[in-house]
mmCIF file with all atom_site columns, C-alpha atoms and ligand atoms in Angstrom:
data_model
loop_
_atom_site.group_PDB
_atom_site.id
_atom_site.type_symbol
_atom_site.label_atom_id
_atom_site.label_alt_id
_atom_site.label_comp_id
_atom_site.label_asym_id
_atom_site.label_entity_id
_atom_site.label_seq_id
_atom_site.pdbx_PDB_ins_code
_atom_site.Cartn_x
_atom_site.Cartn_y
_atom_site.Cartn_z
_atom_site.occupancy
_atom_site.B_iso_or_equiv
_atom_site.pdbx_formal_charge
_atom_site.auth_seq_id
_atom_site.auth_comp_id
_atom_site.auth_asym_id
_atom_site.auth_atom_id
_atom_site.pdbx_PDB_model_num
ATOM   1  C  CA  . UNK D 1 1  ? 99.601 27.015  -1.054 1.00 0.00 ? 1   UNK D CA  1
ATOM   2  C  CA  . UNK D 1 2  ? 96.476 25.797  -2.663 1.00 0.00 ? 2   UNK D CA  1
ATOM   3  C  CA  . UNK D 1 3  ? 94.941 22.792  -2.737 1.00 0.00 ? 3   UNK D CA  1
ATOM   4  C  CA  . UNK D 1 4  ? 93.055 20.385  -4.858 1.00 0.00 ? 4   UNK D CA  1
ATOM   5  C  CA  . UNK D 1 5  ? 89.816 19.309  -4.040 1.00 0.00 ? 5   UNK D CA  1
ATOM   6  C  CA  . UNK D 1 6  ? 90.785 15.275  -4.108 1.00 0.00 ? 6   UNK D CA  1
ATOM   7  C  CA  . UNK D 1 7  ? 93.924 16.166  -1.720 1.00 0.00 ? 7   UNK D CA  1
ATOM   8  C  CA  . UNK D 1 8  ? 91.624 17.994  0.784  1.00 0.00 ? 8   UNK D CA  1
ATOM   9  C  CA  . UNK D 1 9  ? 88.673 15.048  0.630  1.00 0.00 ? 9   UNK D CA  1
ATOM   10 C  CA  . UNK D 1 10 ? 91.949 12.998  0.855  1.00 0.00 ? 10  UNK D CA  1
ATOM   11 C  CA  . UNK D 1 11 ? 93.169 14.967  4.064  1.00 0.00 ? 11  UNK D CA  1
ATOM   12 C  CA  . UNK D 1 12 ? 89.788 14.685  5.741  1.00 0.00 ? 12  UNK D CA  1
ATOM   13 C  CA  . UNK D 1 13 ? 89.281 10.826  5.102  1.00 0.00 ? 13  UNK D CA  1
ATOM   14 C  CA  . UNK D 1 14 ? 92.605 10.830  7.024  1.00 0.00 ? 14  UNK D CA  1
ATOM   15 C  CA  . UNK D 1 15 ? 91.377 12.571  9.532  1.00 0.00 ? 15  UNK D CA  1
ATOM   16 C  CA  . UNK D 1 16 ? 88.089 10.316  9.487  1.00 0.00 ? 16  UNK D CA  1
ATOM   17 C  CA  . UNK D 1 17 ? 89.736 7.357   9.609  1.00 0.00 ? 17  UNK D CA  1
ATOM   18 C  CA  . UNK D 1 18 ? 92.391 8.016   12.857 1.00 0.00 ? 18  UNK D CA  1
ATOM   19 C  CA  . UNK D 1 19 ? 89.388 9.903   14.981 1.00 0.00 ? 19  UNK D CA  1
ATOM   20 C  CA  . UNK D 1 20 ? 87.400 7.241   16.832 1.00 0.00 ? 20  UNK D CA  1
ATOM   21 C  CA  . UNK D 1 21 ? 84.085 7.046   16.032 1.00 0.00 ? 21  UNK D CA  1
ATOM   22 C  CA  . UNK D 1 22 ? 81.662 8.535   19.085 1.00 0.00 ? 22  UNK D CA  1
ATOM   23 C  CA  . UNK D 1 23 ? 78.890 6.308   19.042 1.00 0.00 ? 23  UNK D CA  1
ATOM   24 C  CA  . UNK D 1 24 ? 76.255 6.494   22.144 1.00 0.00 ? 24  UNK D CA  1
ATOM   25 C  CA  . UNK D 1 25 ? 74.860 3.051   24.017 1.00 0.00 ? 25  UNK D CA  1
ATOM   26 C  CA  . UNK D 1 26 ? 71.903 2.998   21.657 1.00 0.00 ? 26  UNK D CA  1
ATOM   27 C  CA  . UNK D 1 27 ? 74.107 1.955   19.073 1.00 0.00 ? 27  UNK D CA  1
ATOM   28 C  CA  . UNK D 1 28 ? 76.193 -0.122  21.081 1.00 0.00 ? 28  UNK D CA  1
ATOM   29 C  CA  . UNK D 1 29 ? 73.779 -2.136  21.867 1.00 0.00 ? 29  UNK D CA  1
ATOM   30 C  CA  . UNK D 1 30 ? 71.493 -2.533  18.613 1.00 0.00 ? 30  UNK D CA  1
ATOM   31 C  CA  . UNK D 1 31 ? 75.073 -3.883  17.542 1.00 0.00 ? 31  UNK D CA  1
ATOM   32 C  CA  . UNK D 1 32 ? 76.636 -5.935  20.188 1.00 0.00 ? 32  UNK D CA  1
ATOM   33 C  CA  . UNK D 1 33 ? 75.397 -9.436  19.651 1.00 0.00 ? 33  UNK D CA  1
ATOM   34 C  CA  . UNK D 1 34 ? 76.715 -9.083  15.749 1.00 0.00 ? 34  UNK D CA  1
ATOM   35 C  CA  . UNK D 1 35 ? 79.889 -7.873  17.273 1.00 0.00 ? 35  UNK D CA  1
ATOM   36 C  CA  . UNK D 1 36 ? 79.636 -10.640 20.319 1.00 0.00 ? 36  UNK D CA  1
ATOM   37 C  CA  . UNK D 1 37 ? 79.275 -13.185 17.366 1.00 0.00 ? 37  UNK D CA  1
ATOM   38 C  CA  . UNK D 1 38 ? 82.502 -12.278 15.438 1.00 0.00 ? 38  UNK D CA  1
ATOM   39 C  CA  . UNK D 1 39 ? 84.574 -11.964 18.839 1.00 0.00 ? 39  UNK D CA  1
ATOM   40 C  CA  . UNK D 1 40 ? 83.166 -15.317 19.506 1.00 0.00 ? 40  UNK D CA  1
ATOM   41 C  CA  . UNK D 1 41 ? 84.326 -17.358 16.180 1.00 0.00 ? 41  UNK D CA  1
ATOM   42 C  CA  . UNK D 1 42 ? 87.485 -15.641 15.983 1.00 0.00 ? 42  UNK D CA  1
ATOM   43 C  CA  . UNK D 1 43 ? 86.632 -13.176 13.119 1.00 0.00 ? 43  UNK D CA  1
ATOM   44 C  CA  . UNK D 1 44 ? 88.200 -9.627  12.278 1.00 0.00 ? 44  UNK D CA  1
ATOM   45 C  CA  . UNK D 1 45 ? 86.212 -7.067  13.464 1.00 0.00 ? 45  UNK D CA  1
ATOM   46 C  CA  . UNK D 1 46 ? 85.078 -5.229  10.109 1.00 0.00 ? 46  UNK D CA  1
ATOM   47 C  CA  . UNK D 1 47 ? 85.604 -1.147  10.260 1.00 0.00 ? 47  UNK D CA  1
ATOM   48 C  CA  . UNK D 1 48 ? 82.013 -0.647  10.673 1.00 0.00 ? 48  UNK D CA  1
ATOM   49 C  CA  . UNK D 1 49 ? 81.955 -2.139  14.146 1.00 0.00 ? 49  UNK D CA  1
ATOM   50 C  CA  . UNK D 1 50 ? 85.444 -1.240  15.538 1.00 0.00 ? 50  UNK D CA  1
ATOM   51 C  CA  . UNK D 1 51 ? 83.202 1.731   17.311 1.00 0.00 ? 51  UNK D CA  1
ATOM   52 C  CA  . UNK D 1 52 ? 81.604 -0.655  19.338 1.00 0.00 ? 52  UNK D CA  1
ATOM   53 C  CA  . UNK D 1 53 ? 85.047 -2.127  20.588 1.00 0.00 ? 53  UNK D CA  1
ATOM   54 C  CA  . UNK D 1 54 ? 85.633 1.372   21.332 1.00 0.00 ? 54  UNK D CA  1
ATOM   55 C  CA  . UNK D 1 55 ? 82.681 2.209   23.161 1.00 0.00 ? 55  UNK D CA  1
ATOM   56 C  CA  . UNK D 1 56 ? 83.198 -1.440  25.194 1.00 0.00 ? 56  UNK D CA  1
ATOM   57 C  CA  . UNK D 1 57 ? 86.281 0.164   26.644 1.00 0.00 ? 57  UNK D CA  1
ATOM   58 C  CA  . UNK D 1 58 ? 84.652 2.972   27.977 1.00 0.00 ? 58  UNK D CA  1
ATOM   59 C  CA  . UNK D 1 59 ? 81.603 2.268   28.974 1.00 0.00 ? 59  UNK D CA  1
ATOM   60 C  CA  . UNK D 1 60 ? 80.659 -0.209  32.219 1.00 0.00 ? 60  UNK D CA  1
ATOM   61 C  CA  . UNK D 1 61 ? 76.850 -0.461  31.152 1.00 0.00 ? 61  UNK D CA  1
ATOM   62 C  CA  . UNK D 1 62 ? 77.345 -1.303  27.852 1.00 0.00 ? 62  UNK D CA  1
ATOM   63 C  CA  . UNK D 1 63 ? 80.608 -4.104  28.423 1.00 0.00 ? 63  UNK D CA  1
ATOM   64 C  CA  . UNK D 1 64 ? 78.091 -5.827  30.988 1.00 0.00 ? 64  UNK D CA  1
ATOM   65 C  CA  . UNK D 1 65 ? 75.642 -6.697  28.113 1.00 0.00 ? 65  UNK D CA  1
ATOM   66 C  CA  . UNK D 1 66 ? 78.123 -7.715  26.066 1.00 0.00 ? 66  UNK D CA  1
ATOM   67 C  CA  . UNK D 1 67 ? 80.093 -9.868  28.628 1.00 0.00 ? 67  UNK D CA  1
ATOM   68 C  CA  . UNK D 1 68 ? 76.263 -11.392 29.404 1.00 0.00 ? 68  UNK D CA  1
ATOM   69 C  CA  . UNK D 1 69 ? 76.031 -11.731 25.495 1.00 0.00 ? 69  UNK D CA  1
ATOM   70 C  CA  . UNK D 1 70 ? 79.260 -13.849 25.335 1.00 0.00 ? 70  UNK D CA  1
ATOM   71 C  CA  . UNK D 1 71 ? 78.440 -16.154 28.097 1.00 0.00 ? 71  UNK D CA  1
ATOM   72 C  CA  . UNK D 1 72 ? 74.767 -16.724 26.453 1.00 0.00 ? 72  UNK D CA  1
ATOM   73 C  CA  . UNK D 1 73 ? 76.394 -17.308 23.205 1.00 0.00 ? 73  UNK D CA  1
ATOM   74 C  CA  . UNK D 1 74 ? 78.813 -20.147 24.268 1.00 0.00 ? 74  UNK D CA  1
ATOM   75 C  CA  . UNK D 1 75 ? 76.000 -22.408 25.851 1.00 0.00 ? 75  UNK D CA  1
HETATM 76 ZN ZN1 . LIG K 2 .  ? 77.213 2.348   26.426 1.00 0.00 ? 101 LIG K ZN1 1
#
């Protein structure tokens, strides 16, 4: 079996798109007001950020900001 080059760069965005994205607190947090923001009005979290939601859930440090974020944003 052989394949095509557009059904293996198929396969891998596949693969891309179901393996969370590692992202380290850095990131996070150059990111977490705009993602605060969008939480906060009710809008869909757009694919580019859904690794911050991610990184929320596993990381204590970085949730604190953004819980501090939220109640700074609401005043
Ligand atoms: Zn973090």
């Amino acid at each position: 079996m052989s394949l095509s080059r557009p059904e293996l760069q198929k396969m891998l965005d596949v693969v891309r798109a179901t393996q969370p994205i590692e992202i380290d607190c850095d990131v996070c947090l150059m990111q977490v007001g705009e993602f605060a923001e969008l939480n906060l009005v009710g809008k869909p979290i757009p694919e580019g950020l859904k690794a911050i939601e991610q990184h929320l859930s596993i990381c204590d440090e970085c949730r604190e900001e953004y819980e501090m974020l939220c109640v700074a944003l609401r005043k």
